[in-house]
Amino acid sequence: MRKFLTAALCLAATVTTAGCGASVESSDDAKSSSVSLTNCGRKATYDKVPKRVVTNDVGITELMFALGLEDRMAGFAMPDDKGDLNGVPWKDGYDKVKWLSKDQLTKENVLDARADLVFAGWNYGFRDDSGFTPEALKKLGIPSYILTESCRNGRTKTSRGLMPPLDALYTDLTNLGKLFGVEKRAATLIADFKKQIADVRATAPKGAERPKVFLYDSGQDQPFTSGRYAAPEQIISEAGGVNVMHDVADSWTTTGWESVVERDPDVIVICDYGDVSAEQKKKFLLSYAPLRNVSAVKHRRIFVLDYVDLVESPRNPAAIARLGAYLRSTVE
């Protein structure tokens, strides 16, 4: 998928404060000795605290910003269809850190940035086809950290998803907190996120009232959507819905329109990014003849979330809250 960043609402006040330039633990407190972490099921040891991290994609970049680690970054890569940054919680981070590429990270721009850590994920920067992999970087003497949402799980060579997406978010925040010596910041963020989600869950539709939800990313001949191992699965379920593609043992994947029609979702969530606007996607869905009898289309129940809301990122809890409010409105 093409990556992007569009405007999103700020998180709850406590989280916004944590992610918008609040002081972090002193760098003097950061561990100077080696740190060992479990990343994608493997032990990873880092000989020193990184000082020149480069990141790929918006969710990964904002994990660093949410932890107040802008001063440990040498740059980030993401496409230029990022949207308006003025309303994001971590505007200061984007202002301070260099934008290395409006595409993806490469060996060249990583070397030019004198990076001492690459934080990316499979299909979020790391890719076999171009040889930009943790193994290739290791040969250059550059360590990596892999986004947990993207960890390969062994079902196939490219299948992703080791744990529920929110657990992946908490795992990465915990690991990054340990690596950079900001454990308190990480713990506070996780506690705030869990409270936000618990508040949504407390008022979410229950049982048979839970709306069936289809995630529409892109595609006209065949829709690109989320199986049960990508972040939308848990975002939908925590908001009070049921992902109609829950039985698909994959993360981001293609399905057939006949499957959508058969499962008859009550709500369609559009993933907003790229050259095709959310409004254009909505017009297509409402006018596509095979969908005319689908409940979500008949009742025009179409909700939009940004790409960054739907991949592992510190915006996931706020996205759950917004979607939860919408799903409640469909059953009231």
Short mmCIF file of C-alpha atoms in Angstrom, two decimals:
data_model
loop_
_atom_site.label_atom_id
_atom_site.label_comp_id
_atom_site.label_asym_id
_atom_site.label_seq_id
_atom_site.Cartn_x
_atom_site.Cartn_y
_atom_site.Cartn_z
CA MET A 1 0.00 0.00 0.00
CA ARG A 2 1.04 3.51 -0.64
CA LYS A 3 1.69 5.27 2.62
CA PHE A 4 0.41 8.63 3.62
CA LEU A 5 -0.46 10.98 6.39
CA THR A 6 -3.71 12.91 6.62
CA ALA A 7 -5.01 15.17 9.33
CA ALA A 8 -6.36 13.51 12.45
CA LEU A 9 -7.83 14.60 15.75
CA CYS A 10 -5.50 15.01 18.71
CA LEU A 11 -5.59 12.27 21.33
CA ALA A 12 -6.87 12.74 24.86
CA ALA A 13 -5.28 15.63 26.70
CA THR A 14 -2.86 13.54 28.70
CA VAL A 15 -1.59 11.75 25.63
CA THR A 16 -1.36 14.96 23.63
CA THR A 17 0.81 16.48 26.31
CA ALA A 18 3.01 13.42 26.30
CA GLY A 19 3.45 13.54 22.54
CA CYS A 20 3.76 17.27 21.91
CA GLY A 21 7.14 18.17 23.30
CA ALA A 22 6.81 17.37 27.00
CA SER A 23 10.10 16.64 28.75
CA VAL A 24 11.27 13.05 28.89
CA GLU A 25 13.60 11.28 31.25
CA SER A 26 17.00 12.91 31.10
CA SER A 27 19.34 11.44 28.52
CA ASP A 28 21.77 11.01 31.40
CA ASP A 29 19.37 8.40 32.74
CA ALA A 30 19.31 6.48 29.46
CA LYS A 31 21.18 3.22 29.67
CA SER A 32 24.65 3.40 28.19
CA SER A 33 25.26 -0.36 28.33
CA SER A 34 23.86 -2.86 25.85
CA VAL A 35 20.11 -3.52 25.82
CA SER A 36 18.51 -6.83 24.83
CA LEU A 37 14.94 -6.95 23.52
CA THR A 38 12.65 -9.51 21.94
CA ASN A 39 11.72 -8.30 18.47
CA CYS A 40 9.57 -10.45 16.18
CA GLY A 41 10.23 -13.48 18.37
CA ARG A 42 13.99 -13.11 18.28
CA LYS A 43 16.47 -11.68 20.75
CA ALA A 44 17.96 -8.42 19.54
CA THR A 45 20.89 -6.83 21.37
CA TYR A 46 21.84 -3.18 20.90
CA ASP A 47 25.31 -2.19 22.02
CA LYS A 48 24.40 1.44 22.67
CA VAL A 49 21.47 3.83 22.80
CA PRO A 50 20.83 4.97 19.22
CA LYS A 51 21.30 8.66 18.51
CA ARG A 52 20.56 8.81 14.77
CA VAL A 53 17.41 6.77 14.15
CA VAL A 54 15.69 6.83 10.77
CA THR A 55 12.11 5.69 10.40
CA ASN A 56 9.88 4.65 7.51
CA ASP A 57 6.19 5.53 7.35
CA VAL A 58 3.90 7.66 9.46
CA GLY A 59 2.83 5.28 12.24
CA ILE A 60 6.40 4.22 12.94
CA THR A 61 7.62 7.82 12.93
CA GLU A 62 4.90 8.89 15.35
CA LEU A 63 5.80 6.11 17.77
CA MET A 64 9.12 7.87 18.17
CA PHE A 65 7.45 11.27 18.47
CA ALA A 66 4.94 10.01 21.04
CA LEU A 67 7.85 8.91 23.21
CA GLY A 68 9.50 12.33 22.88
CA LEU A 69 12.46 10.92 20.95
CA GLU A 70 12.78 13.55 18.23
CA ASP A 71 16.29 14.38 19.39
CA ARG A 72 17.32 10.76 18.76
CA MET A 73 16.24 10.87 15.10
CA ALA A 74 18.20 11.65 11.94
CA GLY A 75 15.16 11.61 9.67
CA PHE A 76 12.08 9.87 8.34
CA ALA A 77 10.64 8.74 5.02
CA MET A 78 7.00 8.90 3.92
CA PRO A 79 5.10 9.87 0.79
CA ASP A 80 4.20 13.47 0.13
CA ASP A 81 0.43 12.82 0.15
CA LYS A 82 0.68 13.28 3.90
CA GLY A 83 -2.15 15.75 4.31
CA ASP A 84 -2.24 18.67 6.68
CA LEU A 85 0.10 18.34 9.65
CA ASN A 86 -1.26 21.32 11.58
CA GLY A 87 -3.71 19.30 13.66
CA VAL A 88 -1.57 16.30 14.53
CA PRO A 89 -0.46 15.75 18.12
CA TRP A 90 3.21 15.58 17.16
CA LYS A 91 3.54 18.62 14.92
CA ASP A 92 6.74 19.66 16.72
CA GLY A 93 8.36 16.36 15.83
CA TYR A 94 7.68 16.84 12.15
CA ASP A 95 9.06 20.35 12.36
CA LYS A 96 12.29 19.22 14.03
CA VAL A 97 13.18 16.01 12.19
CA LYS A 98 14.46 15.92 8.62
CA TRP A 99 12.24 14.50 5.89
CA LEU A 100 14.67 12.20 4.09
CA SER A 101 12.45 10.82 1.34
CA LYS A 102 8.95 11.27 -0.02
CA ASP A 103 8.94 7.61 -0.93
CA GLN A 104 10.66 4.91 1.15
CA LEU A 105 13.96 4.43 2.87
CA THR A 106 16.86 3.13 0.82
CA LYS A 107 20.38 2.05 1.71
CA GLU A 108 21.58 5.28 0.18
CA ASN A 109 19.52 7.70 2.24
CA VAL A 110 20.14 5.63 5.39
CA LEU A 111 23.88 5.89 4.83
CA ASP A 112 23.65 9.58 3.95
CA ALA A 113 21.83 10.18 7.26
CA ARG A 114 24.61 8.31 9.13
CA ALA A 115 21.86 6.26 10.77
CA ASP A 116 22.70 4.09 13.75
CA LEU A 117 19.25 2.39 13.81
CA VAL A 118 16.58 1.81 11.16
CA PHE A 119 13.05 1.46 12.54
CA ALA A 120 10.77 0.09 9.82
CA GLY A 121 8.52 -2.88 9.12
CA TRP A 122 7.83 -5.51 6.49
CA ASN A 123 5.82 -3.68 3.81
CA TYR A 124 6.50 -0.55 5.85
CA GLY A 125 9.97 0.00 4.43
CA PHE A 126 11.59 -3.42 4.63
CA ARG A 127 11.13 -5.34 1.38
CA ASP A 128 12.83 -8.29 -0.22
CA ASP A 129 12.42 -7.15 -3.82
CA SER A 130 14.80 -4.21 -3.42
CA GLY A 131 17.12 -5.85 -0.91
CA PHE A 132 16.27 -3.32 1.81
CA THR A 133 16.13 -5.77 4.70
CA PRO A 134 17.43 -5.97 8.27
CA GLU A 135 19.96 -8.55 7.10
CA ALA A 136 21.29 -6.23 4.37
CA LEU A 137 21.58 -3.35 6.84
CA LYS A 138 23.38 -5.57 9.33
CA LYS A 139 26.07 -6.18 6.71
CA LEU A 140 26.51 -2.40 6.59
CA GLY A 141 26.89 -2.30 10.36
CA ILE A 142 23.47 -0.69 10.92
CA PRO A 143 21.08 -2.37 13.41
CA SER A 144 17.33 -2.49 12.88
CA TYR A 145 14.12 -2.68 14.84
CA ILE A 146 11.10 -4.25 13.09
CA LEU A 147 7.58 -2.94 13.69
CA THR A 148 5.83 -5.71 15.62
CA GLU A 149 2.57 -5.43 13.65
CA SER A 150 4.57 -6.41 10.56
CA CYS A 151 6.49 -9.36 11.98
CA ARG A 152 6.47 -12.38 9.71
CA ASN A 153 4.79 -15.36 11.29
CA GLY A 154 5.78 -18.39 9.21
CA ARG A 155 2.43 -19.13 7.54
CA THR A 156 4.07 -18.10 4.28
CA LYS A 157 7.29 -16.26 3.53
CA THR A 158 5.47 -12.93 3.61
CA SER A 159 2.57 -13.47 6.05
CA ARG A 160 2.47 -10.98 8.89
CA GLY A 161 1.00 -10.78 12.37
CA LEU A 162 2.31 -12.38 15.56
CA MET A 163 -0.12 -10.92 18.08
CA PRO A 164 -3.24 -8.72 18.30
CA PRO A 165 -2.43 -5.30 16.82
CA LEU A 166 -2.85 -3.31 20.03
CA ASP A 167 -0.59 -5.76 21.83
CA ALA A 168 1.92 -5.07 19.05
CA LEU A 169 1.60 -1.33 19.76
CA TYR A 170 2.18 -1.85 23.49
CA THR A 171 5.09 -4.20 22.80
CA ASP A 172 6.85 -1.65 20.62
CA LEU A 173 6.29 1.18 23.08
CA THR A 174 7.67 -0.98 25.89
CA ASN A 175 10.70 -2.06 23.84
CA LEU A 176 11.45 1.46 22.65
CA GLY A 177 11.05 2.75 26.19
CA LYS A 178 13.63 0.26 27.39
CA LEU A 179 16.04 0.89 24.51
CA PHE A 180 15.99 4.68 24.90
CA GLY A 181 15.66 4.85 28.66
CA VAL A 182 12.15 6.34 28.64
CA GLU A 183 10.31 3.51 30.36
CA LYS A 184 8.13 5.88 32.40
CA ARG A 185 6.97 7.71 29.28
CA ALA A 186 6.15 4.41 27.57
CA ALA A 187 4.26 3.10 30.60
CA THR A 188 2.23 6.31 30.85
CA LEU A 189 1.28 6.20 27.18
CA ILE A 190 0.23 2.57 27.41
CA ALA A 191 -1.87 3.22 30.51
CA ASP A 192 -3.56 6.21 28.86
CA PHE A 193 -4.24 4.21 25.68
CA LYS A 194 -5.71 1.29 27.60
CA LYS A 195 -7.99 3.62 29.54
CA GLN A 196 -9.24 5.31 26.37
CA ILE A 197 -10.04 1.94 24.83
CA ALA A 198 -11.67 0.61 28.01
CA ASP A 199 -13.94 3.67 28.06
CA VAL A 200 -15.02 2.93 24.49
CA ARG A 201 -15.55 -0.75 25.22
CA ALA A 202 -17.78 0.07 28.19
CA THR A 203 -20.37 1.74 25.97
CA ALA A 204 -19.87 -0.28 22.77
CA PRO A 205 -22.67 -2.35 21.23
CA LYS A 206 -22.84 -5.87 22.63
CA GLY A 207 -23.77 -9.29 21.31
CA ALA A 208 -26.13 -9.36 18.35
CA GLU A 209 -26.17 -5.54 18.24
CA ARG A 210 -22.53 -5.40 17.13
CA PRO A 211 -22.52 -4.03 13.57
CA LYS A 212 -20.74 -5.99 10.86
CA VAL A 213 -17.95 -3.86 9.39
CA PHE A 214 -16.02 -4.10 6.13
CA LEU A 215 -12.72 -2.25 5.81
CA TYR A 216 -12.26 -0.84 2.32
CA ASP A 217 -8.73 0.23 1.52
CA SER A 218 -8.73 0.47 -2.27
CA GLY A 219 -9.39 -1.37 -5.51
CA GLN A 220 -12.31 -1.62 -7.90
CA ASP A 221 -11.91 -4.99 -9.62
CA GLN A 222 -11.09 -6.52 -6.25
CA PRO A 223 -11.13 -4.76 -2.88
CA PHE A 224 -8.02 -4.53 -0.72
CA THR A 225 -9.01 -5.06 2.92
CA SER A 226 -7.94 -6.32 6.33
CA GLY A 227 -8.00 -9.89 7.58
CA ARG A 228 -7.72 -10.68 11.26
CA TYR A 229 -4.00 -9.99 11.61
CA ALA A 230 -3.92 -6.33 10.57
CA ALA A 231 -4.69 -3.43 12.90
CA PRO A 232 -8.26 -2.77 11.58
CA GLU A 233 -9.39 -6.11 13.01
CA GLN A 234 -8.87 -5.01 16.61
CA ILE A 235 -9.75 -1.38 15.97
CA ILE A 236 -13.14 -2.54 14.67
CA SER A 237 -13.72 -5.05 17.47
CA GLU A 238 -12.74 -2.69 20.29
CA ALA A 239 -15.04 -0.05 18.81
CA GLY A 240 -17.94 -2.48 19.07
CA GLY A 241 -18.05 -3.94 15.57
CA VAL A 242 -17.24 -7.25 13.90
CA ASN A 243 -14.77 -7.40 11.03
CA VAL A 244 -16.59 -9.33 8.29
CA MET A 245 -13.20 -10.61 7.10
CA HIS A 246 -12.23 -11.98 10.51
CA ASP A 247 -11.97 -15.51 9.10
CA VAL A 248 -9.25 -14.46 6.64
CA ALA A 249 -5.95 -15.59 8.16
CA ASP A 250 -3.93 -12.71 6.76
CA SER A 251 -3.20 -9.06 7.46
CA TRP A 252 -3.70 -6.63 4.55
CA THR A 253 -5.02 -8.68 1.64
CA THR A 254 -7.24 -8.78 -1.43
CA THR A 255 -10.65 -10.43 -1.45
CA GLY A 256 -13.58 -10.64 -3.89
CA TRP A 257 -16.65 -8.44 -4.02
CA GLU A 258 -18.81 -11.56 -3.85
CA SER A 259 -17.44 -12.15 -0.34
CA VAL A 260 -18.44 -8.64 0.69
CA VAL A 261 -21.94 -9.07 -0.72
CA GLU A 262 -22.34 -12.44 0.97
CA ARG A 263 -21.30 -11.08 4.37
CA ASP A 264 -23.52 -8.01 4.02
CA PRO A 265 -21.72 -5.48 6.26
CA ASP A 266 -23.77 -2.91 8.18
CA VAL A 267 -20.94 -0.36 7.96
CA ILE A 268 -18.06 0.21 5.55
CA VAL A 269 -14.94 1.93 6.85
CA ILE A 270 -12.86 3.66 4.19
CA CYS A 271 -9.09 3.88 4.63
CA ASP A 272 -8.27 7.40 3.42
CA TYR A 273 -4.92 7.81 1.71
CA GLY A 274 -3.22 8.23 -1.63
CA ASP A 275 -4.33 9.64 -4.96
CA VAL A 276 -7.92 8.42 -4.73
CA SER A 277 -9.74 10.53 -2.15
CA ALA A 278 -12.12 9.17 0.47
CA GLU A 279 -14.96 10.97 -1.29
CA GLN A 280 -14.08 9.27 -4.59
CA LYS A 281 -13.97 5.90 -2.85
CA LYS A 282 -17.35 6.59 -1.27
CA LYS A 283 -18.90 7.52 -4.61
CA PHE A 284 -17.59 4.30 -6.12
CA LEU A 285 -19.00 2.16 -3.32
CA LEU A 286 -22.41 3.84 -3.50
CA SER A 287 -22.59 3.47 -7.27
CA TYR A 288 -21.10 -0.01 -7.72
CA ALA A 289 -24.02 -2.16 -8.85
CA PRO A 290 -23.00 -5.45 -7.13
CA LEU A 291 -23.14 -3.65 -3.75
CA ARG A 292 -26.56 -2.06 -4.18
CA ASN A 293 -28.27 -4.50 -1.78
CA VAL A 294 -25.52 -4.46 0.85
CA SER A 295 -26.88 -2.94 4.05
CA ALA A 296 -24.06 -0.40 4.47
CA VAL A 297 -24.63 0.90 0.93
CA LYS A 298 -28.42 0.93 1.13
CA HIS A 299 -28.30 2.95 4.35
CA ARG A 300 -25.21 4.97 3.33
CA ARG A 301 -23.34 3.93 6.46
CA ILE A 302 -19.81 4.74 5.37
CA PHE A 303 -17.20 6.03 7.82
CA VAL A 304 -13.74 7.35 7.03
CA LEU A 305 -10.53 6.79 8.96
CA ASP A 306 -7.06 7.88 7.94
CA TYR A 307 -4.38 5.40 6.95
CA VAL A 308 -2.39 6.28 10.06
CA ASP A 309 -5.42 5.36 12.19
CA LEU A 310 -5.50 1.88 10.66
CA VAL A 311 -1.87 0.79 10.90
CA GLU A 312 -0.01 0.36 14.16
CA SER A 313 0.43 3.87 15.52
CA PRO A 314 -0.18 5.96 18.64
CA ARG A 315 -3.35 7.21 16.94
CA ASN A 316 -5.08 3.83 17.19
CA PRO A 317 -6.90 4.55 20.50
CA ALA A 318 -8.34 7.84 19.24
CA ALA A 319 -9.47 6.08 16.06
CA ILE A 320 -11.22 3.43 18.14
CA ALA A 321 -13.03 6.16 20.06
CA ARG A 322 -14.23 7.88 16.87
CA LEU A 323 -15.33 4.66 15.22
CA GLY A 324 -16.97 3.53 18.45
CA ALA A 325 -19.09 6.68 18.58
CA TYR A 326 -20.18 6.12 14.99
CA LEU A 327 -21.06 2.45 15.51
CA ARG A 328 -23.13 3.35 18.58
CA SER A 329 -25.05 5.83 16.47
CA THR A 330 -25.98 3.10 13.98
CA VAL A 331 -27.71 0.94 16.59
CA GLU A 332 -29.38 3.62 18.71
#
